[in-house]
Amino acid sequence: MNTPVLPPFWALVPAAGVGSRMRAERPKQYLELGGKCILEHTLGCFLDHPQLRGIVVSLAVDDPFWPTLACANDPRVLRADGGRERADSVLNGLLRLTELGADEQDWVLVHDAARPNLAQSDLDLLLAELADDPVGGLLAVPARDTLKRAGADGRVRETVDRSVIWQAYTPQMFRLGMLHRALAEALVSDVSITDEASAIEWAGQSPRLIEGRADNLKVTRPEDLHYLERLWRGRH
Ligand code: CTP
Ligand code: MG
């Protein structure tokens, strides 16, 4: 089989959250995991890639931790200001990419700072599958458990058909111009935008779901970090 030609791409990593559900003494992207902080691992997933054009990281304006990281001095890593919600941080990052000379048609991969366990094979799969796609798409994982719809009384109303339910992961891969317009218009219209795909959907397009690995999890609660610590200890 021929190895597919992977397209060049930009990475955009929103990292301006406070990590309230983690209840740690610092934002979760700066917690240590196997000798480096989570954000350094996350950026490392992209920095190793031969088709990377550059990375924009959206950071809280008063972030005291970023300047202490070695990758802050990497010329391929540029910063943008974070915003109030994740979507605002992403929009600022897209504007920064345009300032840097990125083209409307360039692919942008938006990836949560708090997902340090993205496999190179998943990144390549996403790039290969979507290289010629007119819309773009995202890594996602099919629902595994039986799903229930609850009523206000905390009792099951019904069992939901699991086969059509997917969990949206990142990276999410879209063309810079299309994503920028969709996000900006969704934000002024005050619709709730929790990921890039939802902005594209709101603009009337259907992003493609690319099945990825379930262990590309987002560190949200302390047990997620403990899980990755155990997983990585087993690997190294
Ligand atoms: N994020 C961001 N700007 C915000 C909010 C979130 O850049 N205003 C980023 C986070 O840093 C994270 C990603 O978006 O990398 C996913 O968000 P989430 O997991 O919700 O992180 P936090 O908002 O930091 O955590 P919490 O919701 O528990 O406070
Ligand atoms: Mg959040």
Short mmCIF file of C-alpha atoms and ligand atoms in Angstrom, two decimals:
data_model
loop_
_atom_site.label_atom_id
_atom_site.label_comp_id
_atom_site.label_asym_id
_atom_site.label_seq_id
_atom_site.Cartn_x
_atom_site.Cartn_y
_atom_site.Cartn_z
CA MET A 1 0.00 0.00 0.00
CA ASN A 2 1.24 3.52 -0.80
CA THR A 3 1.82 5.84 2.12
CA PRO A 4 -0.66 8.72 1.69
CA VAL A 5 0.77 12.22 1.24
CA LEU A 6 -0.16 14.14 4.35
CA PRO A 7 -1.09 17.82 3.94
CA PRO A 8 0.81 20.63 5.65
CA PHE A 9 -1.06 22.04 8.66
CA TRP A 10 -1.04 24.57 11.51
CA ALA A 11 -1.80 23.56 15.09
CA LEU A 12 -3.81 25.75 17.45
CA VAL A 13 -3.78 24.80 21.12
CA PRO A 14 -6.20 26.64 23.44
CA ALA A 15 -4.49 26.65 26.86
CA ALA A 16 -6.09 29.56 28.68
CA GLY A 17 -8.42 27.57 30.96
CA VAL A 18 -8.14 27.50 34.75
CA GLY A 19 -8.91 23.79 35.23
CA SER A 20 -11.53 24.30 37.94
CA ARG A 21 -12.69 20.65 37.94
CA MET A 22 -9.11 19.51 38.57
CA ARG A 23 -9.00 21.47 41.84
CA ALA A 24 -5.18 21.74 41.70
CA GLU A 25 -2.93 24.62 42.78
CA ARG A 26 -2.30 25.60 39.14
CA PRO A 27 -4.10 25.23 35.79
CA LYS A 28 -4.09 21.55 34.79
CA GLN A 29 -2.01 22.10 31.63
CA TYR A 30 0.93 22.92 33.93
CA LEU A 31 0.65 19.81 36.14
CA GLU A 32 3.50 17.35 35.88
CA LEU A 33 3.20 14.02 34.06
CA GLY A 34 6.24 11.80 33.52
CA GLY A 35 8.86 14.53 34.01
CA LYS A 36 7.26 17.29 31.91
CA CYS A 37 4.09 19.31 32.20
CA ILE A 38 0.93 18.31 30.33
CA LEU A 39 1.19 21.24 27.89
CA GLU A 40 4.77 20.31 26.91
CA HIS A 41 3.62 16.77 26.05
CA THR A 42 0.67 18.15 24.08
CA LEU A 43 2.85 20.47 22.01
CA GLY A 44 5.37 17.65 21.54
CA CYS A 45 2.72 15.59 19.68
CA PHE A 46 2.81 18.23 16.92
CA LEU A 47 6.42 19.47 17.07
CA ASP A 48 7.61 16.02 15.97
CA HIS A 49 5.47 16.12 12.82
CA PRO A 50 7.22 16.80 9.47
CA GLN A 51 4.17 18.60 7.97
CA LEU A 52 3.78 21.10 10.84
CA ARG A 53 3.96 24.75 9.74
CA GLY A 54 3.74 26.21 13.24
CA ILE A 55 1.77 26.16 16.48
CA VAL A 56 -0.24 28.95 18.08
CA VAL A 57 -0.92 28.53 21.81
CA SER A 58 -3.67 30.69 23.36
CA LEU A 59 -2.66 31.62 26.89
CA ALA A 60 -4.12 33.59 29.78
CA VAL A 61 -2.71 37.12 29.61
CA ASP A 62 -1.19 36.87 33.11
CA ASP A 63 0.05 33.26 32.76
CA PRO A 64 3.20 33.02 34.95
CA PHE A 65 4.06 29.41 34.02
CA TRP A 66 4.45 29.59 30.23
CA PRO A 67 7.75 31.57 30.17
CA THR A 68 9.40 28.87 32.32
CA LEU A 69 8.87 26.16 29.66
CA ALA A 70 11.63 25.33 27.16
CA CYS A 71 9.11 25.25 24.26
CA ALA A 72 8.22 28.91 24.93
CA ASN A 73 11.51 29.71 23.13
CA ASP A 74 10.88 27.40 20.17
CA PRO A 75 10.54 29.62 17.06
CA ARG A 76 7.74 27.40 15.72
CA VAL A 77 5.57 28.09 18.80
CA LEU A 78 3.77 31.44 18.94
CA ARG A 79 1.36 32.80 21.52
CA ALA A 80 -2.05 34.39 21.30
CA ASP A 81 -4.20 35.80 24.10
CA GLY A 82 -6.79 33.54 25.63
CA GLY A 83 -10.41 34.64 25.92
CA ARG A 84 -13.34 34.22 28.27
CA GLU A 85 -14.53 30.89 26.82
CA ARG A 86 -12.63 28.23 24.91
CA ALA A 87 -14.20 29.43 21.63
CA ASP A 88 -12.86 32.97 22.28
CA SER A 89 -9.37 31.55 22.84
CA VAL A 90 -9.63 29.63 19.56
CA LEU A 91 -10.87 32.68 17.66
CA ASN A 92 -7.92 34.75 18.96
CA GLY A 93 -5.59 31.98 17.83
CA LEU A 94 -7.10 31.97 14.34
CA LEU A 95 -6.60 35.75 14.07
CA ARG A 96 -2.97 35.25 15.10
CA LEU A 97 -2.53 32.64 12.36
CA THR A 98 -3.83 35.11 9.79
CA GLU A 99 -1.35 37.73 11.08
CA LEU A 100 1.40 35.16 10.65
CA GLY A 101 0.53 34.81 6.98
CA ALA A 102 -1.56 31.63 7.06
CA ASP A 103 -3.90 31.26 4.07
CA GLU A 104 -7.71 30.93 4.15
CA GLN A 105 -7.37 27.46 2.65
CA ASP A 106 -4.72 26.20 5.09
CA TRP A 107 -5.65 23.33 7.39
CA VAL A 108 -5.78 24.18 11.09
CA LEU A 109 -5.85 21.43 13.72
CA VAL A 110 -7.34 22.68 17.00
CA HIS A 111 -6.29 20.49 19.93
CA ASP A 112 -7.02 20.82 23.66
CA ALA A 113 -3.96 21.60 25.78
CA ALA A 114 -5.28 19.04 28.25
CA ARG A 115 -4.99 16.07 25.81
CA PRO A 116 -1.32 15.05 26.12
CA ASN A 117 -1.78 11.47 24.93
CA LEU A 118 -2.52 12.02 21.22
CA ALA A 119 -0.90 9.16 19.28
CA GLN A 120 1.16 10.00 16.18
CA SER A 121 -0.85 7.32 14.35
CA ASP A 122 -4.14 9.13 15.17
CA LEU A 123 -2.72 12.46 14.00
CA ASP A 124 -1.60 10.86 10.72
CA LEU A 125 -4.97 9.11 10.32
CA LEU A 126 -6.86 12.40 10.72
CA LEU A 127 -4.58 14.19 8.22
CA ALA A 128 -4.75 11.35 5.69
CA GLU A 129 -8.53 10.83 5.89
CA LEU A 130 -9.41 14.53 5.61
CA ALA A 131 -6.70 15.74 3.22
CA ASP A 132 -9.20 16.06 0.33
CA ASP A 133 -12.36 16.61 2.36
CA PRO A 134 -14.43 19.69 1.46
CA VAL A 135 -15.44 20.30 5.10
CA GLY A 136 -12.96 18.70 7.52
CA GLY A 137 -13.70 16.77 10.67
CA LEU A 138 -12.53 15.50 14.01
CA LEU A 139 -11.22 12.55 15.96
CA ALA A 140 -14.07 10.90 17.84
CA VAL A 141 -14.81 7.71 19.73
CA PRO A 142 -18.04 5.68 19.45
CA ALA A 143 -20.06 5.48 22.66
CA ARG A 144 -19.23 2.27 24.54
CA ASP A 145 -21.73 2.07 27.37
CA THR A 146 -25.48 1.69 27.20
CA LEU A 147 -26.92 5.20 27.25
CA LYS A 148 -29.96 6.39 29.19
CA ARG A 149 -31.99 9.55 28.86
CA ALA A 150 -32.89 10.86 32.34
CA GLY A 151 -35.95 12.71 33.49
CA ALA A 152 -35.98 15.56 36.01
CA ASP A 153 -36.77 13.01 38.74
CA GLY A 154 -33.42 11.24 38.16
CA ARG A 155 -35.13 8.15 36.69
CA VAL A 156 -34.59 6.59 33.28
CA ARG A 157 -36.97 7.85 30.60
CA GLU A 158 -35.55 5.63 27.87
CA THR A 159 -32.51 3.83 26.51
CA VAL A 160 -30.82 5.76 23.69
CA ASP A 161 -29.53 4.06 20.52
CA ARG A 162 -25.79 3.91 21.20
CA SER A 163 -24.76 3.11 17.63
CA VAL A 164 -25.27 6.70 16.46
CA ILE A 165 -23.59 8.42 19.42
CA TRP A 166 -19.94 9.50 19.33
CA GLN A 167 -17.77 11.40 21.78
CA ALA A 168 -16.07 14.39 20.15
CA TYR A 169 -12.31 14.48 20.74
CA THR A 170 -9.58 16.69 19.32
CA PRO A 171 -7.73 17.50 17.08
CA GLN A 172 -10.52 19.02 15.02
CA MET A 173 -9.34 19.84 11.49
CA PHE A 174 -10.87 22.61 9.38
CA ARG A 175 -9.78 25.18 6.80
CA LEU A 176 -8.73 28.45 8.45
CA GLY A 177 -11.19 30.66 6.55
CA MET A 178 -14.23 28.42 6.99
CA LEU A 179 -13.56 27.91 10.71
CA HIS A 180 -12.89 31.58 11.34
CA ARG A 181 -16.15 32.68 9.69
CA ALA A 182 -18.21 29.97 11.39
CA LEU A 183 -16.81 30.69 14.86
CA ALA A 184 -17.05 34.48 14.57
CA GLU A 185 -20.65 34.32 13.35
CA ALA A 186 -21.67 31.76 15.97
CA LEU A 187 -20.14 33.87 18.74
CA VAL A 188 -21.97 37.07 17.73
CA SER A 189 -25.20 35.07 17.46
CA ASP A 190 -24.67 33.90 21.05
CA VAL A 191 -25.06 30.18 20.30
CA SER A 192 -23.28 27.77 22.63
CA ILE A 193 -20.07 26.59 20.96
CA THR A 194 -18.22 23.86 22.86
CA ASP A 195 -15.97 22.68 20.04
CA GLU A 196 -14.98 23.77 16.52
CA ALA A 197 -17.24 21.15 14.90
CA SER A 198 -20.31 22.69 16.56
CA ALA A 199 -19.50 26.05 14.94
CA ILE A 200 -19.16 24.36 11.54
CA GLU A 201 -22.44 22.48 12.11
CA TRP A 202 -24.12 25.75 13.05
CA ALA A 203 -22.90 27.11 9.69
CA GLY A 204 -24.76 24.25 7.99
CA GLN A 205 -21.89 21.85 7.22
CA SER A 206 -21.32 18.26 8.36
CA PRO A 207 -17.85 17.52 9.76
CA ARG A 208 -16.59 13.96 9.27
CA LEU A 209 -16.10 11.68 12.27
CA ILE A 210 -12.76 9.86 12.24
CA GLU A 211 -12.57 7.04 14.76
CA GLY A 212 -9.62 7.59 17.08
CA ARG A 213 -8.14 5.99 20.17
CA ALA A 214 -10.10 6.23 23.41
CA ASP A 215 -6.89 6.93 25.37
CA ASN A 216 -6.59 10.40 23.74
CA LEU A 217 -8.52 11.54 26.77
CA LYS A 218 -8.86 15.06 28.12
CA VAL A 219 -7.48 15.51 31.61
CA THR A 220 -10.52 16.93 33.38
CA ARG A 221 -10.55 15.43 36.88
CA PRO A 222 -7.74 14.12 39.14
CA GLU A 223 -8.53 10.50 38.23
CA ASP A 224 -7.77 11.23 34.54
CA LEU A 225 -4.24 12.32 35.44
CA HIS A 226 -3.79 9.24 37.64
CA TYR A 227 -4.94 7.05 34.74
CA LEU A 228 -2.37 8.59 32.35
CA GLU A 229 0.38 8.30 34.99
CA ARG A 230 -0.30 4.56 35.27
CA LEU A 231 -0.58 4.13 31.50
CA TRP A 232 2.73 5.90 30.84
CA ARG A 233 4.54 4.10 33.66
CA GLY A 234 3.57 0.84 31.98
CA ARG A 235 4.84 2.07 28.62
CA HIS A 236 8.22 3.56 29.52
N1 CTP B 1 -9.58 26.80 27.35
C1 CTP B 1 -9.12 28.01 26.83
N2 CTP B 1 -9.75 29.19 27.16
C2 CTP B 1 -10.82 29.19 28.00
C3 CTP B 1 -11.30 27.96 28.53
C4 CTP B 1 -10.65 26.77 28.18
O1 CTP B 1 -8.16 28.05 26.08
N3 CTP B 1 -11.40 30.36 28.30
C5 CTP B 1 -8.87 25.56 27.01
C6 CTP B 1 -8.34 24.79 28.21
O2 CTP B 1 -7.09 25.32 28.64
C7 CTP B 1 -8.28 23.36 27.71
C8 CTP B 1 -9.36 23.30 26.63
O3 CTP B 1 -9.75 24.66 26.38
O4 CTP B 1 -7.05 23.07 27.08
C9 CTP B 1 -10.53 22.43 27.06
O5 CTP B 1 -11.22 23.03 28.13
P1 CTP B 1 -11.50 22.37 29.55
O6 CTP B 1 -11.08 20.94 29.56
O7 CTP B 1 -12.87 22.73 29.97
O8 CTP B 1 -10.41 23.14 30.48
P2 CTP B 1 -10.67 24.19 31.62
O9 CTP B 1 -11.72 25.16 31.20
O10 CTP B 1 -9.33 24.73 32.01
O11 CTP B 1 -11.20 23.26 32.82
P3 CTP B 1 -12.54 23.46 33.71
O12 CTP B 1 -13.69 23.51 32.72
O13 CTP B 1 -12.56 22.27 34.61
O14 CTP B 1 -12.37 24.76 34.46
MG MG B 2 -13.75 24.49 30.77
#
